[in-house]
Coordinates of C-alpha atoms in Angstrom, one line a residue:
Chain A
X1 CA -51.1 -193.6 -1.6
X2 CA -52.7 -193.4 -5.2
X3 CA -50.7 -189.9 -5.2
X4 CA -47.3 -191.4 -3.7
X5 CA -47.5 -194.1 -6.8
X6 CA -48.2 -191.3 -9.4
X7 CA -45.1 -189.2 -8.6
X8 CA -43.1 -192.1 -8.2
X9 CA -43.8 -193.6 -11.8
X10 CA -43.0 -190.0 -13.0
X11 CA -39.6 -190.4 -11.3
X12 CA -39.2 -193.3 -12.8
X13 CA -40.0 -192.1 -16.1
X14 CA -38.3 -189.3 -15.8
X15 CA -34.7 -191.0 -14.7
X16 CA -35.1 -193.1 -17.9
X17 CA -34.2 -192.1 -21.5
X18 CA -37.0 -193.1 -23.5
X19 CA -39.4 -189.7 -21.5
X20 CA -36.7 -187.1 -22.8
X21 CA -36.5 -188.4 -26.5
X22 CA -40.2 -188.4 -26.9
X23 CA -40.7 -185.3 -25.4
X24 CA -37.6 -183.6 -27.3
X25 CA -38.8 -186.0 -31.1
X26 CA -42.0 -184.5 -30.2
X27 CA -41.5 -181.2 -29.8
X28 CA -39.1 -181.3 -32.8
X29 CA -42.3 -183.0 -35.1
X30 CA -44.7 -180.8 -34.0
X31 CA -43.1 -177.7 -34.6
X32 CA -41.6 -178.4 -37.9
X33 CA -45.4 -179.1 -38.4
X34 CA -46.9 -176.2 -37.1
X35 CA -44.1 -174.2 -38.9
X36 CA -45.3 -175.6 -42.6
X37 CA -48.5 -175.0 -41.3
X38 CA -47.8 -171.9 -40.9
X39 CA -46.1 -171.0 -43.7
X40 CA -48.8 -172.6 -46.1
X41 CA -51.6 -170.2 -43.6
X42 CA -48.8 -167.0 -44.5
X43 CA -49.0 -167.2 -48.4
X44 CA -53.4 -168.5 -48.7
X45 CA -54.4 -165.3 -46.1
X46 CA -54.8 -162.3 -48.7
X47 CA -57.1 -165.1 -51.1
X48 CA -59.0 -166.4 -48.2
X49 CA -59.5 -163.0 -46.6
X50 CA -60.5 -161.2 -50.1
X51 CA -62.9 -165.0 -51.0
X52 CA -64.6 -163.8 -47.7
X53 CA -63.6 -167.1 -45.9
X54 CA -64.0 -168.3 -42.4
X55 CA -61.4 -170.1 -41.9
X56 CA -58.5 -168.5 -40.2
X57 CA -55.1 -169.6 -38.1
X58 CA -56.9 -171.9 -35.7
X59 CA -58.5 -174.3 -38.6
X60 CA -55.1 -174.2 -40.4
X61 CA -52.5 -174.3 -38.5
X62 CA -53.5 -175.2 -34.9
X63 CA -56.3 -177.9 -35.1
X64 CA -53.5 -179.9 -37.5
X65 CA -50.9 -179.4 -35.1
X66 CA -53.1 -180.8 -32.0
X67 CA -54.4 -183.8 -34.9
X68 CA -50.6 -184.8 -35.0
X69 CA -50.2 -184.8 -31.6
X70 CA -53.0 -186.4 -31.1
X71 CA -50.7 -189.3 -33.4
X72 CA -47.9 -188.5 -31.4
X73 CA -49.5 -189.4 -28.2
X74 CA -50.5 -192.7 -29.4
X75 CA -47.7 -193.6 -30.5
X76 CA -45.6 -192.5 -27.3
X77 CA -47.7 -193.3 -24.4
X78 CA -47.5 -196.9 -25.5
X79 CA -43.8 -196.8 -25.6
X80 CA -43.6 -195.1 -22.2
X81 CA -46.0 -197.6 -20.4
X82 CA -44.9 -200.6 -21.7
X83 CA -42.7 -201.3 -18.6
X84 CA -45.0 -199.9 -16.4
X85 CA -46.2 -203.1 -15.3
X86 CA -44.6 -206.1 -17.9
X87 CA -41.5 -204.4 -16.8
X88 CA -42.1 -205.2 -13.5
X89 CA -42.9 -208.3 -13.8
X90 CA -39.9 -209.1 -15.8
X91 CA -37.2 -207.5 -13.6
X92 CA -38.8 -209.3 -10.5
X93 CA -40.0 -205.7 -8.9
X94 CA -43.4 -206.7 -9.1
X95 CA -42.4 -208.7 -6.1
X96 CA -42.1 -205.8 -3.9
X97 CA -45.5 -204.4 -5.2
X98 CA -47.7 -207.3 -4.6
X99 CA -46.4 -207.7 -1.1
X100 CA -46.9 -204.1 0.1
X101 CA -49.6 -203.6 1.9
X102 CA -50.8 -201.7 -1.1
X103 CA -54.5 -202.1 -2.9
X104 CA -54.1 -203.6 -6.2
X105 CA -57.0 -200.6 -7.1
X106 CA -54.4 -198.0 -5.8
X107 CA -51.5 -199.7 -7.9
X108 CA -53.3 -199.8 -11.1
X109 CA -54.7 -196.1 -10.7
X110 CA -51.4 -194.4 -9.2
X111 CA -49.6 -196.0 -12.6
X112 CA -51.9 -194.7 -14.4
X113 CA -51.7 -191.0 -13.1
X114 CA -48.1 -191.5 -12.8
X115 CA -48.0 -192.3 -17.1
X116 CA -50.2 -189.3 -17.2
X117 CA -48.3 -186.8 -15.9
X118 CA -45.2 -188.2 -18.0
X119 CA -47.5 -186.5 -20.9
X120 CA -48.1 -183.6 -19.9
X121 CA -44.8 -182.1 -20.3
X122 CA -45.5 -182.4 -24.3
X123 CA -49.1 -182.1 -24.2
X124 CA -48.6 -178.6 -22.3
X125 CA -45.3 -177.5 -24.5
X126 CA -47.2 -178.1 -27.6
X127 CA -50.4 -176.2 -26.3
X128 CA -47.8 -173.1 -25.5
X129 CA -46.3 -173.1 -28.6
X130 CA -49.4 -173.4 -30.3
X131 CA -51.0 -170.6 -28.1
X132 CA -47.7 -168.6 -28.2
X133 CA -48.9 -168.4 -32.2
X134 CA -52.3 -165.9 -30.9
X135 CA -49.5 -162.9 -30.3
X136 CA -49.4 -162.5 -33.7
X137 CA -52.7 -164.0 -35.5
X138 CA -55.5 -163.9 -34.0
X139 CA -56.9 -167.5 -32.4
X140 CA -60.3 -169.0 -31.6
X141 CA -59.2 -169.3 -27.4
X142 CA -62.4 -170.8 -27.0
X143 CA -61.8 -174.1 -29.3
X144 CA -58.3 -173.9 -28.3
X145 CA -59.4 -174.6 -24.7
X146 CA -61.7 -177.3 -25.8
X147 CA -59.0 -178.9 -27.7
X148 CA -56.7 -178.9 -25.2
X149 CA -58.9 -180.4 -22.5
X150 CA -59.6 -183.3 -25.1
X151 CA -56.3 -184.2 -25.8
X152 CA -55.7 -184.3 -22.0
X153 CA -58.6 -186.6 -21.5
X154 CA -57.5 -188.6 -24.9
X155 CA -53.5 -189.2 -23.1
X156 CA -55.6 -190.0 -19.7
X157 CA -57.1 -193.2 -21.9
X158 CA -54.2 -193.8 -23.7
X159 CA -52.5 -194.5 -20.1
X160 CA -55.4 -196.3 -19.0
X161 CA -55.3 -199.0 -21.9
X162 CA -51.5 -198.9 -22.1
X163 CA -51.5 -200.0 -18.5
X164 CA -54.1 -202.4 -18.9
X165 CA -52.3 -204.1 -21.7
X166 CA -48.9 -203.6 -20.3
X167 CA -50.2 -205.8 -17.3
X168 CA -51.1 -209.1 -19.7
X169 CA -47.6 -209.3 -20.2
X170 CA -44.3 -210.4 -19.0
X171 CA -42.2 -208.7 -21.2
X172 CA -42.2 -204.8 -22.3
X173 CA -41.8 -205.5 -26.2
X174 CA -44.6 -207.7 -26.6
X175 CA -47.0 -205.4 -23.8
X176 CA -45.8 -202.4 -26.4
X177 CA -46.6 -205.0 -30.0
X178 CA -50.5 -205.5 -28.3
X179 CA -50.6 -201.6 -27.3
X180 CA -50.2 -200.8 -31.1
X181 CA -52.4 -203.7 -32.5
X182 CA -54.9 -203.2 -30.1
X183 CA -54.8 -198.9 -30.8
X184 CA -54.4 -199.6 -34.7
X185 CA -57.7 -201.4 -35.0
X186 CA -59.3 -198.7 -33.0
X187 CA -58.0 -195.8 -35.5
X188 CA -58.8 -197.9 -37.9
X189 CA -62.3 -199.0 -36.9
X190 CA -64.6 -197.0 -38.4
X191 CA -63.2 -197.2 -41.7
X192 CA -64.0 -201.0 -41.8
X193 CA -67.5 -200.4 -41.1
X194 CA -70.4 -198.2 -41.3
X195 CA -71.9 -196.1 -38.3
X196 CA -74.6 -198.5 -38.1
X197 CA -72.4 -201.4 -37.1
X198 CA -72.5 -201.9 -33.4
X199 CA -68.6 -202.2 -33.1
X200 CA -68.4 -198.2 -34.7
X201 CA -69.0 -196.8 -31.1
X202 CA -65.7 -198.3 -30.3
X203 CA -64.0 -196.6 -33.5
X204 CA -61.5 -194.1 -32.1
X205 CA -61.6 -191.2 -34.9
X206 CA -65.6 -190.4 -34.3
X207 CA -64.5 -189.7 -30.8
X208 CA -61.4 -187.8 -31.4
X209 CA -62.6 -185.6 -34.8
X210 CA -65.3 -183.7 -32.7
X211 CA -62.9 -181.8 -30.5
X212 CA -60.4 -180.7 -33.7
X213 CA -63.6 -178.7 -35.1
X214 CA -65.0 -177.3 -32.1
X215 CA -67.4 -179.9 -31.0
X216 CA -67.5 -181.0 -27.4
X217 CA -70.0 -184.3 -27.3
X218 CA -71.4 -186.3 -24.0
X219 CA -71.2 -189.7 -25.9
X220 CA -67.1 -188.6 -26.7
X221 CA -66.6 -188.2 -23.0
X222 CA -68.9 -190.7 -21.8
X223 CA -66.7 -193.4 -24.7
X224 CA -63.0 -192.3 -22.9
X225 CA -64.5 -192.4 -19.2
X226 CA -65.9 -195.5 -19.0
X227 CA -63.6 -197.2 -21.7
X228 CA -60.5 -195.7 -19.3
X229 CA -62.0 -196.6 -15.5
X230 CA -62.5 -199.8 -17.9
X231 CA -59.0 -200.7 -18.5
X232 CA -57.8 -199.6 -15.3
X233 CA -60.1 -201.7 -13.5
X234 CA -58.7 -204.6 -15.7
X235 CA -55.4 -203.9 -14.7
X236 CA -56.5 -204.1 -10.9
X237 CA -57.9 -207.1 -11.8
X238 CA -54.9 -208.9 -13.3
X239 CA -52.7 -207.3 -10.2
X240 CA -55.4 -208.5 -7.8
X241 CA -55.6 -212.0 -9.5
X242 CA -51.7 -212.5 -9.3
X243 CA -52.3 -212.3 -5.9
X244 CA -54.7 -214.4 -5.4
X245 CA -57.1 -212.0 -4.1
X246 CA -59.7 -213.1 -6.8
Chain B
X1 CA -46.3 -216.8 22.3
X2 CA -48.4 -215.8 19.4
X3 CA -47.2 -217.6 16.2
X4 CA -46.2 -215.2 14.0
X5 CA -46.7 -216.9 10.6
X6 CA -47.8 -220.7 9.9
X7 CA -48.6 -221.9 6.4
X8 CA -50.7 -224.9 6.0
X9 CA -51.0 -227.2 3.5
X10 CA -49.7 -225.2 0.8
X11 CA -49.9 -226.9 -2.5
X12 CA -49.1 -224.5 -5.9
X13 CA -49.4 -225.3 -9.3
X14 CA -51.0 -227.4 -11.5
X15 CA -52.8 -230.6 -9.9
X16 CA -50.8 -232.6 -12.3
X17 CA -47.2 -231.3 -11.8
X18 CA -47.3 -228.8 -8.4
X19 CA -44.4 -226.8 -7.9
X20 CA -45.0 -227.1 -4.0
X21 CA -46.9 -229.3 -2.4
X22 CA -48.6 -229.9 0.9
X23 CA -46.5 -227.6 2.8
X24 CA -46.7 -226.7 6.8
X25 CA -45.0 -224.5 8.8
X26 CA -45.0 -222.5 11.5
X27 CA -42.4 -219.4 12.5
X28 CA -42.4 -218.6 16.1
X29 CA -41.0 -214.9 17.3
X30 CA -37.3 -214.7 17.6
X31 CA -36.8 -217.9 15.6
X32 CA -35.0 -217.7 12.5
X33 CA -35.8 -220.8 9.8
X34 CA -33.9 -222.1 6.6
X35 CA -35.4 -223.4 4.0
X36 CA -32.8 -225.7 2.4
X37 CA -33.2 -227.4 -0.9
X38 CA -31.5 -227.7 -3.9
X39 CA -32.2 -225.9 -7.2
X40 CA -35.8 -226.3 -8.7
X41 CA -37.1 -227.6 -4.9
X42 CA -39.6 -224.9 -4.9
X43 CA -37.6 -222.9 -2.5
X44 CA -38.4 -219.2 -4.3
X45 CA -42.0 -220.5 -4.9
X46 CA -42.7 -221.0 -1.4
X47 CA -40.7 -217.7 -0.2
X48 CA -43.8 -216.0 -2.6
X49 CA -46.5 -217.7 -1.5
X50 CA -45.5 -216.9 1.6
X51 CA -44.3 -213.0 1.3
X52 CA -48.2 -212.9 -0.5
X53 CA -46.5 -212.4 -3.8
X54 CA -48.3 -215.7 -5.5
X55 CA -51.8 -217.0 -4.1
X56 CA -51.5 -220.9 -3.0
X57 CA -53.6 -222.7 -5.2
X58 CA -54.5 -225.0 -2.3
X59 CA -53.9 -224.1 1.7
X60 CA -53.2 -221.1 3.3
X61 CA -50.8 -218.7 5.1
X62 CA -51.8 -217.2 8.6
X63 CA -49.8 -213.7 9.6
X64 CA -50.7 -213.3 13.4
X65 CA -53.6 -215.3 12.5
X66 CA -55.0 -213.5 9.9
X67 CA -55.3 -215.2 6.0
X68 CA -52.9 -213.1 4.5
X69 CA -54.8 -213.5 1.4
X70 CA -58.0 -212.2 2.5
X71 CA -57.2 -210.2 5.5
X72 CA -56.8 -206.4 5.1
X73 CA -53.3 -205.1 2.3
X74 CA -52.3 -203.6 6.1
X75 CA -51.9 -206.9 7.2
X76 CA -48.3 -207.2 4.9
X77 CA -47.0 -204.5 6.8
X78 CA -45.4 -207.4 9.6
X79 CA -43.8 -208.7 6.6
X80 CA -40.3 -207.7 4.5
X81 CA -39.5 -209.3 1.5
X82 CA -36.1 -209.8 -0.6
X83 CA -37.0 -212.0 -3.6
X84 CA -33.6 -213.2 -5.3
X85 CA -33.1 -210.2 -7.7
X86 CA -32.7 -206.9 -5.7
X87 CA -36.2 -205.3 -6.3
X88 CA -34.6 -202.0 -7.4
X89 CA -34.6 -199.3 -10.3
X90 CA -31.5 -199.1 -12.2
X91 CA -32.1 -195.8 -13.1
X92 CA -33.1 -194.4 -9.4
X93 CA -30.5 -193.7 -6.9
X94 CA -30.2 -195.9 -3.4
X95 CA -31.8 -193.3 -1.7
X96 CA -35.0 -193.0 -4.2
X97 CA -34.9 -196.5 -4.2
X98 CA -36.0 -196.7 -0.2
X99 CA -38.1 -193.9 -0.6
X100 CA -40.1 -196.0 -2.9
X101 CA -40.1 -199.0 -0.9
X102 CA -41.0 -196.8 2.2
X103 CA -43.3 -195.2 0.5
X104 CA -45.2 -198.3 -0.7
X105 CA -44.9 -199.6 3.5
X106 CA -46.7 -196.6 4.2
X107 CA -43.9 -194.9 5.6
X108 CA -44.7 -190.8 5.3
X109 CA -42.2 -187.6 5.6
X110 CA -40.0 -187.8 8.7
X111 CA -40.8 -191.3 9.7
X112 CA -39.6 -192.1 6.3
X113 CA -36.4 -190.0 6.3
X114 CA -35.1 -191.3 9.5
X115 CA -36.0 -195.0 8.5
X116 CA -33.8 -194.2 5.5
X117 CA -31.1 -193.0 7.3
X118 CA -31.1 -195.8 10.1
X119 CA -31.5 -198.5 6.9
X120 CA -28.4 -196.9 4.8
X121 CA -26.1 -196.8 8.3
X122 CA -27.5 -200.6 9.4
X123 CA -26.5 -202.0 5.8
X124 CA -23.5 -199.6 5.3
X125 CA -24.6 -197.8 2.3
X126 CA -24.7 -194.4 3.4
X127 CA -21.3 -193.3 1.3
X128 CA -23.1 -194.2 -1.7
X129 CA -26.5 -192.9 -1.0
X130 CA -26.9 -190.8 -4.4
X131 CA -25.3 -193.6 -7.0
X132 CA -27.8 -194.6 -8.9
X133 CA -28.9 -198.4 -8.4
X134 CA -27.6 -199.4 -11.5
X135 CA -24.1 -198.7 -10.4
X136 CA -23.6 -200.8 -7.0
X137 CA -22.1 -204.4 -7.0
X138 CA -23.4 -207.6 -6.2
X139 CA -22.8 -207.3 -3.3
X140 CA -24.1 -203.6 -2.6
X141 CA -27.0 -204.2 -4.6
X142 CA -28.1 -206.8 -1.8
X143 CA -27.3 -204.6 0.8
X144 CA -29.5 -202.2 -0.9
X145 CA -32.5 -204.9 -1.2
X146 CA -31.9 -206.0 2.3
X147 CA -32.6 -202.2 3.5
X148 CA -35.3 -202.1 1.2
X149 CA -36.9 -205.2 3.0
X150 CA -36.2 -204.0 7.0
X151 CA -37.1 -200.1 6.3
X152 CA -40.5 -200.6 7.9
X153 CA -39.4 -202.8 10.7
X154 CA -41.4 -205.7 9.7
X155 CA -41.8 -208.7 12.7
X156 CA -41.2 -211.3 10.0
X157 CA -38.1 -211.0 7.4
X158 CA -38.6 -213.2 4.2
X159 CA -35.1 -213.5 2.3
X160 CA -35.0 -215.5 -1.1
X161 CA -31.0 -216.8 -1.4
X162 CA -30.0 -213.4 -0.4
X163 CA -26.0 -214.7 -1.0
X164 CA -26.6 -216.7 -4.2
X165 CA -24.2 -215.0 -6.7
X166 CA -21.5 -213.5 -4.0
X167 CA -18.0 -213.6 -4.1
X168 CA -16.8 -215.2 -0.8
X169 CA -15.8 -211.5 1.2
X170 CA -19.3 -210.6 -0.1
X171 CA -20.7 -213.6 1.1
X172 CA -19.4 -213.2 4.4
X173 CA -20.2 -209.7 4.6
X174 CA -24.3 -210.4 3.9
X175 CA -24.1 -213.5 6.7
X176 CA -22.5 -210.9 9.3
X177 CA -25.1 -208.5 8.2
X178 CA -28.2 -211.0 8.3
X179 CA -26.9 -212.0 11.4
X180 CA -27.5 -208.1 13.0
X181 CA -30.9 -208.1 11.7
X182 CA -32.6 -211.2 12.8
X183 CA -31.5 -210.1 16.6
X184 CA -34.6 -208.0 16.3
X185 CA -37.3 -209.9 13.9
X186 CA -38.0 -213.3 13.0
X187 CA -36.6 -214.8 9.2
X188 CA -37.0 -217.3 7.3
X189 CA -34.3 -217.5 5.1
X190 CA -33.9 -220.0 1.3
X191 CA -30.3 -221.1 0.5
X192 CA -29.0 -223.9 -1.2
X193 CA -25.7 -223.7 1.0
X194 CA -25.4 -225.6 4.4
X195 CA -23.1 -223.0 5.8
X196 CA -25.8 -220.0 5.4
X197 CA -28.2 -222.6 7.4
X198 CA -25.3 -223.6 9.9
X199 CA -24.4 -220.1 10.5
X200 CA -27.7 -218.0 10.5
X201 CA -30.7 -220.4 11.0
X202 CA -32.1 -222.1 14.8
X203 CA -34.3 -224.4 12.4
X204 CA -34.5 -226.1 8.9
X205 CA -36.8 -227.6 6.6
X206 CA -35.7 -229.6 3.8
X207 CA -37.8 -229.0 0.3
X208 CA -37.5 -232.0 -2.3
X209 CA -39.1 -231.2 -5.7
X210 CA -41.8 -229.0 -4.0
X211 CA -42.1 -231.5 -1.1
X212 CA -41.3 -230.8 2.5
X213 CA -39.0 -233.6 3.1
X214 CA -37.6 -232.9 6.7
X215 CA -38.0 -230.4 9.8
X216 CA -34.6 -230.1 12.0
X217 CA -33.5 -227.8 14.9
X218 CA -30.0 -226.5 14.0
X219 CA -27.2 -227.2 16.4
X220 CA -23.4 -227.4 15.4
X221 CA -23.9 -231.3 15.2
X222 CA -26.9 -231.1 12.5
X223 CA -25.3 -233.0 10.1
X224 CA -27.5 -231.2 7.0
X225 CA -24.9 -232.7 4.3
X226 CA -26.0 -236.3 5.8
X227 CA -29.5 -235.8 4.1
X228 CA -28.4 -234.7 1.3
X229 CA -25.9 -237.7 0.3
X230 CA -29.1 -239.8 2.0
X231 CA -30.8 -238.6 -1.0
X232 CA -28.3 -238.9 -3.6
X233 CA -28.0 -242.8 -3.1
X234 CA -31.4 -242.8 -2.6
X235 CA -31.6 -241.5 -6.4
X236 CA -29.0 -243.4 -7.6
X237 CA -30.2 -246.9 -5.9
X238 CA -33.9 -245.7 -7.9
X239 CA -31.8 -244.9 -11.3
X240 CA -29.6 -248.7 -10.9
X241 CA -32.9 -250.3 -10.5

């Protein structure tokens, strides 16, 4: 049933307008990105090549363009699951949910997995475009798979929380407001405080940096796993409690 | 006769000011019950409670039995629910629309299809299958929630106001239709209109400001409007004084 839920949500996201102009404003961003990236890699080459540098294509043009999409997501996946469940509840839909004979675990977690594979489609196009680049330059494939898999398990956690928060609300624009207050504070985190502050392991950027230079850390996957099963467990929670179940 | 569903002292809401309060009732197989009451009488607050969409804060409902709150999510499967907006996605057509509701019954591959195709002929969508949801009238658009509600041949059919907002020919249309599908399954229908009672309904209960007020059998001399002006010089008498 978790499943069933997932593919519809993607139907659902898919019929609507807001999936294709993220995916095509996306695409559009990233490779205008990549493509001054690129250009700015083109004319520094000969200098860092003859200076004896390490740093080649995948430092300077492919870790930045997986850094803005890691932006991109953030600020997408909020706007794609703001109606997953405020929407709901405002068009009176929810109605139908709550009186399936459908867990409120399976609801939550099918949303979820449903929001998730609404990202892949720009998550994967930008990793092909980015990988399309290693025809010509030569790319560090190991760090590239790293990166990828981390931005995967960042848009799983983005959909997580987005649920979560989407499920306080009653209305789409204010589930979408708390999304982005909630994920600011997080990016902004560890800037307002020093690593020894006990809030920094909830800082967002110490979690994300690691995987854009290589660096694949328990305590980073350990943070999105148990912050994500988290969230969705909160959104159950609030779906359960509506029903009366709690 | 087992009773198919029976609330009991349902009370919902704050203590202060409940939206319902100490409701029974019991729905027998075959019968079909209205719940009659004028706007704001807690008519679409008791259809939740009792579909499981809201949890009574007080009381509870039985489904063969069984607490519908605690007993196993499988439990819902006897019951289908139209709440007063069509529970559909604009942007999906009619047919994905009862695939999702299906779906969420529990409803797989074949089963499915066929429900689908009996639901669509029953209401009479089947020329507009593919339109998206968005699209249909009034009037369609409840045809399209009643399908959604009957796809999995629930015992017990819950239907909030299911003509509030009709033309008359639409109206009529959703009465002949309701008519056809409480031959097979129990209802319990809301309305704020005495002919929907008069013409669909073997029972009534009256709801005043979340109260149950009175519990009739429908025959062609229930005189349902009597209570009704009962009530209004009952108000007006309280106002004078």
């Amino acid at each position: 049933m978790i499943w069933e839920i997932a593919l519809h949500e993607w139907r659902r996201l898919r019929a609507g307008m807001m999936f294709w102009l993220l995916l095509a404003f996306g695409q559009l961003i990233i490779a205008w990105l990549a493509f001054a990236q690129l250009e700015s890699f083109a004319k520094i080459a000969p200098q860092l090549k003859a200076g004896g540098s390490t740093l080649g294509a995948t430092d300077l043009v492919v870790m930045p363009s997986f850094n803005s999409l890691t932006l991109l997501l953030l600020l997408g996946i909020p706007l794609l699951a703001m109606g997953s469940l405020a929407g709901e509840i405002r068009s009176g839909r929810i109605a139908v949910w709550l009186s399936s004979p459908v867990g409120s675990g399976q609801i939550a977690l099918g949303k979820t997995l449903g929001l998730w594979l609404a990202s892949l489609p720009l998550v994967l196009s930008v990793s092909i475009t980015l990988a399309a680049l290693g025809m010509g330059i030569a790319l560090d494939w190991p760090r590239l798979a790293l990166t990828v898999a981390g931005v995967l398990l960042f848009s799983l956690w983005l959909c997580g929380l987005s649920l979560c928060i989407s499920g306080l609300f009653d209305h789409p624009a204010a589930a979408l407001a708390a999304s982005y207050g909630i994920l600011l504070f997080l990016w902004l985190l560890d800037s307002l405080s020093g690593p020894e502050a006990a809030w920094y392991w909830l800082a967002l950027l110490p979690h994300t940096q690691p995987w854009l230079q290589g660096l694949l850390r328990s305590q980073d996957i350990a943070f999105f796993l148990s912050t994500g099963i988290g969230a969705v467990w909160l959104a159950s929670y609030t779906l359960a409690r509506r029903r009366g179940e709690i | 006769m087992e009773t198919l569903l029976r609330a009991q002292d349902i009370s919902y809401g704050p203590k202060r000011r409940p939206r319902l309060e100490d409701i029974d009732l019991e729905l027998q197989p075959g019968e079909r019950l209205g719940l009659l009451g004028v706007n704001g009488a807690g008519k679409s607050t008791l259809m939740q409670v009792l579909a499981g969409v809201l949890a009574p804060t007080r009381g509870e409902v039985f489904v063969l039995g069984q607490p519908l709150r605690l007993a196993p999510p499988l439990l819902r499967r006897h019951i289908g629910f139209l709440p007063q907006r069509v529970p559909a996605y604009p942007e999906l057509s009619v047919t994905e629309n009862l695939n999702w509701a299906g779906r969420l019954r529990g409803l797989q591959r074949q089963a499915l299809k066929t429900a689908i195709d009996d639901a669509l002929q029953q209401v009479q969508l089947g020329s507009v299958a593919a339109r998206l949801a968005g699209s249909l009238s009034a009037g369609m658009a409840q045809r399209l929630g009643l399908a959604q509600a009957v796809l999995h041949h629930p015992d017990i059919l819950i239907l909030d106001e299911p003509t509030a907002g009709l033309d008359p020919l639409q109206t009529q249309q959703i009465r002949e239709l309701l008519r056809q599908l409480s031959t097979e399954r129990s209802l319990i229908l809301s309305t704020h209109l005495l002919e929907d009672v008069q013409l669909l309904c073997s029972s009534v209960i009256l709801l005043d400001s979340g109260r149950k007020t009175a519990q009739h059998a429908v025959t062609s001399e229930t005189d349902l409007l009597a209570h009704f002006r009962h009530r209004a010089d009952t108000d007006g008498m309280g106002a004078g004084a």
